[in-house]
Short mmCIF file of C-alpha atoms in Angstrom, two decimals:
data_model
loop_
_atom_site.label_atom_id
_atom_site.label_comp_id
_atom_site.label_asym_id
_atom_site.label_seq_id
_atom_site.Cartn_x
_atom_site.Cartn_y
_atom_site.Cartn_z
CA UNK A 1 2.82 7.18 48.86
CA UNK A 2 -0.08 8.60 46.89
CA UNK A 3 -3.30 8.62 48.87
CA UNK A 4 -5.26 7.82 45.72
CA UNK A 5 -4.02 4.78 43.85
CA UNK A 6 -5.32 3.78 40.46
CA UNK A 7 -5.00 0.56 38.53
CA UNK A 8 -4.12 -0.51 36.02
CA UNK A 9 -1.59 2.14 35.11
CA UNK A 10 -2.39 1.58 31.44
CA UNK A 11 -4.83 -0.51 29.47
CA UNK A 12 -5.39 -1.38 25.83
CA UNK A 13 -8.75 -2.70 24.69
CA UNK A 14 -10.52 -3.28 21.40
CA UNK A 15 -13.26 -0.98 20.25
CA UNK A 16 -16.66 -2.12 21.43
CA UNK A 17 -15.34 -3.93 24.49
CA UNK A 18 -16.08 -2.97 28.08
CA UNK A 19 -13.50 -2.18 30.72
CA UNK A 20 -13.28 -1.32 34.39
CA UNK A 21 -10.80 1.01 36.02
CA UNK A 22 -10.04 0.86 39.72
CA UNK A 23 -9.37 3.50 42.34
CA UNK A 24 -8.34 2.82 45.94
CA UNK A 25 -7.98 5.69 48.33
CA UNK A 26 -6.78 6.24 51.85
CA UNK A 27 -7.87 9.86 52.08
CA UNK A 28 -10.18 10.21 55.05
CA UNK A 29 -12.64 11.56 55.79
CA UNK A 30 -13.81 12.44 52.34
CA UNK A 31 -16.87 14.20 51.05
CA UNK A 32 -16.87 13.19 47.41
CA UNK A 33 -15.07 11.16 44.80
CA UNK A 34 -14.77 12.27 41.21
CA UNK A 35 -13.76 10.70 37.95
CA UNK A 36 -12.30 12.87 35.24
CA UNK A 37 -11.30 12.16 31.65
CA UNK A 38 -8.19 13.89 30.38
CA UNK A 39 -7.35 13.80 26.71
CA UNK A 40 -3.67 14.20 25.85
CA UNK A 41 -2.62 17.83 26.08
CA UNK A 42 -6.00 18.94 27.40
CA UNK A 43 -7.54 19.75 30.75
CA UNK A 44 -9.61 17.17 32.65
CA UNK A 45 -13.34 16.93 32.04
CA UNK A 46 -15.70 15.79 34.79
CA UNK A 47 -17.44 12.44 34.26
CA UNK A 48 -19.04 11.72 37.62
CA UNK A 49 -19.14 13.04 41.15
CA UNK A 50 -20.30 10.82 44.01
CA UNK A 51 -20.77 11.79 47.63
CA UNK A 52 -19.81 9.32 50.34
CA UNK A 53 -23.45 8.20 50.59
CA UNK A 54 -23.80 7.27 46.93
CA UNK A 55 -22.99 3.84 45.56
CA UNK A 56 -23.24 4.38 41.84
CA UNK A 57 -23.61 7.08 39.29
CA UNK A 58 -23.87 6.92 35.53
CA UNK A 59 -23.05 9.32 32.75
CA UNK A 60 -23.87 7.77 29.40
CA UNK A 61 -21.53 4.85 28.83
CA UNK A 62 -19.63 5.64 32.02
CA UNK A 63 -20.74 4.12 35.32
CA UNK A 64 -18.89 4.82 38.54
CA UNK A 65 -19.30 2.81 41.73
CA UNK A 66 -18.21 3.63 45.23
CA UNK A 67 -17.72 1.47 48.31
CA UNK A 68 -16.92 3.83 51.15
CA UNK A 69 -16.37 0.92 53.55
CA UNK A 70 -13.53 -0.58 51.53
CA UNK A 71 -12.50 2.81 50.12
CA UNK A 72 -12.71 1.64 46.57
CA UNK A 73 -14.25 3.08 43.45
CA UNK A 74 -14.46 1.82 39.92
CA UNK A 75 -15.26 3.35 36.57
CA UNK A 76 -16.89 1.05 34.05
CA UNK A 77 -16.86 1.99 30.40
CA UNK A 78 -19.37 0.20 28.19
CA UNK A 79 -19.02 -0.37 24.46
CA UNK A 80 -15.77 1.52 24.22
CA UNK A 81 -15.09 3.90 21.36
CA UNK A 82 -11.84 5.17 19.89
CA UNK A 83 -12.59 8.57 21.43
CA UNK A 84 -12.49 6.99 24.88
CA UNK A 85 -8.70 6.82 24.55
CA UNK A 86 -7.52 9.14 27.32
CA UNK A 87 -6.27 9.25 30.88
CA UNK A 88 -8.93 8.63 33.52
CA UNK A 89 -8.26 10.28 36.83
CA UNK A 90 -9.82 9.50 40.19
CA UNK A 91 -10.00 12.50 42.53
CA UNK A 92 -11.02 12.57 46.17
CA UNK A 93 -12.12 15.64 48.04
CA UNK A 94 -11.45 15.91 51.76
CA UNK A 95 -14.19 16.81 54.16
CA UNK A 96 -13.57 20.26 55.53
CA UNK A 97 -10.69 20.68 53.15
CA UNK A 98 -12.20 23.53 51.22
CA UNK A 99 -11.58 22.56 47.67
CA UNK A 100 -8.52 20.48 48.47
CA UNK A 101 -8.55 17.62 46.05
CA UNK A 102 -6.24 14.65 45.97
CA UNK A 103 -5.58 13.38 42.47
CA UNK A 104 -4.73 9.85 41.44
CA UNK A 105 -2.02 9.25 38.87
CA UNK A 106 -4.58 8.10 36.33
CA UNK A 107 -5.14 5.10 34.11
CA UNK A 108 -4.07 5.56 30.51
CA UNK A 109 -6.67 3.86 28.32
CA UNK A 110 -6.13 3.16 24.66
CA UNK A 111 -8.96 1.85 22.51
CA UNK A 112 -7.88 0.19 19.28
CA UNK A 113 -9.65 -1.10 16.20
CA UNK B 1 -21.89 24.23 30.18
CA UNK B 2 -19.29 26.24 32.03
CA UNK B 3 -16.21 26.98 29.97
CA UNK B 4 -12.75 27.86 31.16
CA UNK B 5 -10.39 29.29 28.58
CA UNK B 6 -6.66 29.13 29.09
CA UNK B 7 -4.14 31.00 26.99
CA UNK B 8 -1.68 30.35 25.50
CA UNK B 9 -2.02 26.64 24.85
CA UNK B 10 1.72 26.32 24.47
CA UNK B 11 4.72 28.59 24.86
CA UNK B 12 8.45 28.25 24.40
CA UNK B 13 10.66 30.74 26.17
CA UNK B 14 14.32 31.24 26.94
CA UNK B 15 15.74 30.64 30.37
CA UNK B 16 15.55 33.74 32.53
CA UNK B 17 12.49 35.24 30.89
CA UNK B 18 9.00 35.48 32.36
CA UNK B 19 5.84 33.95 30.99
CA UNK B 20 2.24 34.89 31.74
CA UNK B 21 -0.61 32.40 31.46
CA UNK B 22 -4.22 33.53 31.50
CA UNK B 23 -7.23 31.66 32.78
CA UNK B 24 -10.71 32.99 32.01
CA UNK B 25 -14.14 31.76 32.98
CA UNK B 26 -16.18 32.55 29.89
CA UNK B 27 -19.78 32.18 30.99
CA UNK B 28 -19.70 32.24 34.75
CA UNK B 29 -18.13 34.11 37.62
CA UNK B 30 -15.41 32.36 39.53
CA UNK B 31 -14.47 33.74 42.92
CA UNK B 32 -11.91 30.99 43.22
CA UNK B 33 -9.54 29.59 40.62
CA UNK B 34 -6.88 26.95 41.04
CA UNK B 35 -3.53 26.49 39.36
CA UNK B 36 -2.00 23.07 38.84
CA UNK B 37 1.19 21.70 37.37
CA UNK B 38 1.40 18.32 35.75
CA UNK B 39 4.59 16.51 34.79
CA UNK B 40 4.45 13.65 32.26
CA UNK B 41 2.66 10.55 33.55
CA UNK B 42 2.05 12.20 36.92
CA UNK B 43 -0.93 13.55 38.84
CA UNK B 44 -2.04 17.12 38.74
CA UNK B 45 -0.35 18.92 41.60
CA UNK B 46 -2.10 21.92 43.10
CA UNK B 47 0.19 24.93 43.13
CA UNK B 48 -2.06 27.63 44.50
CA UNK B 49 -5.59 28.77 45.11
CA UNK B 50 -6.43 32.11 43.60
CA UNK B 51 -9.13 34.21 45.24
CA UNK B 52 -10.61 37.24 43.54
CA UNK B 53 -9.47 40.43 45.16
CA UNK B 54 -7.08 38.85 47.62
CA UNK B 55 -3.70 37.19 47.77
CA UNK B 56 -3.33 33.68 46.48
CA UNK B 57 -2.79 30.77 48.83
CA UNK B 58 0.23 28.72 47.83
CA UNK B 59 0.81 25.05 48.51
CA UNK B 60 3.83 23.98 50.47
CA UNK B 61 6.96 24.01 48.37
CA UNK B 62 5.63 26.42 45.74
CA UNK B 63 7.58 29.67 45.59
CA UNK B 64 5.15 32.57 45.59
CA UNK B 65 7.78 34.97 44.26
CA UNK B 66 8.46 32.72 41.32
CA UNK B 67 4.86 31.89 40.46
CA UNK B 68 2.98 35.16 40.67
CA UNK B 69 -0.78 34.87 40.70
CA UNK B 70 -3.21 37.69 40.10
CA UNK B 71 -6.99 37.37 40.28
CA UNK B 72 -8.14 40.88 39.56
CA UNK B 73 -11.66 40.06 38.39
CA UNK B 74 -14.30 37.36 38.76
CA UNK B 75 -13.48 35.99 35.33
CA UNK B 76 -9.70 36.24 35.05
CA UNK B 77 -6.73 34.84 36.89
CA UNK B 78 -3.15 34.98 35.65
CA UNK B 79 -0.08 32.95 36.52
CA UNK B 80 3.30 34.46 35.77
CA UNK B 81 6.33 32.21 35.84
CA UNK B 82 9.17 34.58 36.59
CA UNK B 83 12.78 33.97 35.59
CA UNK B 84 11.83 30.65 34.09
CA UNK B 85 14.31 27.78 34.06
CA UNK B 86 14.24 24.47 32.19
CA UNK B 87 13.00 22.68 35.31
CA UNK B 88 9.87 24.85 35.14
CA UNK B 89 8.95 23.17 31.87
CA UNK B 90 5.63 21.50 32.53
CA UNK B 91 1.93 21.43 31.73
CA UNK B 92 0.11 24.14 33.69
CA UNK B 93 -3.64 23.84 34.12
CA UNK B 94 -6.15 26.15 35.75
CA UNK B 95 -9.59 25.34 37.03
CA UNK B 96 -12.48 27.42 38.23
CA UNK B 97 -15.50 26.86 40.37
CA UNK B 98 -18.80 28.50 39.54
CA UNK B 99 -20.78 30.20 42.25
CA UNK B 100 -19.96 31.82 45.55
CA UNK B 101 -18.79 28.78 47.45
CA UNK B 102 -20.37 27.31 50.55
CA UNK B 103 -21.19 23.72 51.34
CA UNK B 104 -23.62 23.36 48.44
CA UNK B 105 -20.79 23.96 45.99
CA UNK B 106 -18.50 21.27 47.38
CA UNK B 107 -20.14 18.61 45.22
CA UNK B 108 -20.16 20.61 42.02
CA UNK B 109 -17.52 19.92 39.39
CA UNK B 110 -14.46 21.96 38.79
CA UNK B 111 -14.11 23.23 35.25
CA UNK B 112 -10.62 22.97 33.86
CA UNK B 113 -8.89 24.93 31.17
CA UNK B 114 -7.14 23.06 28.39
CA UNK B 115 -3.74 23.68 29.87
CA UNK B 116 -0.57 25.46 28.79
CA UNK B 117 2.50 23.52 27.74
CA UNK B 118 5.52 25.54 28.87
CA UNK B 119 8.93 24.68 27.49
CA UNK B 120 11.92 26.62 28.78
CA UNK B 121 15.06 26.33 26.67
#
């Protein structure tokens, strides 16, 4: 069982709409949680990084939240654009794990006209 | 921003041949680089951690003799898939971390290459 679970697995929304992606993790203890955007056939690009003490972090139209008590994170995308179509990956880094990262399976987002 | 260049972006090879993939940090020095494999609709799976000037650290289940990693300089790491077979067909991605490590770097982002699509026929 993956220690980082993401939902939904895939999502289709209309351009201009907002959406929220979920990430639940069981990795513990962790030092930070990251959201990456991966376009098809490309490497992931960092959107946000939050330490365990942070609750929210924004990067333009992307806002990530973190609840370390319930071990949940969300990524909210505002006013979606066609270019937001990609896989969004939640990644958790273990404390004391060097750079050992645990990757979620991603949410495939498609933004349509 | 930090750029990681990966080459080639795709390669098709015959079964039994070897393929080399390069990963370069273009505007920063990377003492540590990471190699991942990603199958369709699956997570990135860490294969190995490549340290400049020393042997790579392989994850459990990854054959070090099959996936040869060399990190001869602070800006270049290579992954060679030896005697490739169709089951090695996958998307291989490298990432690099800027700086010299330490606790202050744990919260800095990893910079990923654009990946190499390997198809073994």
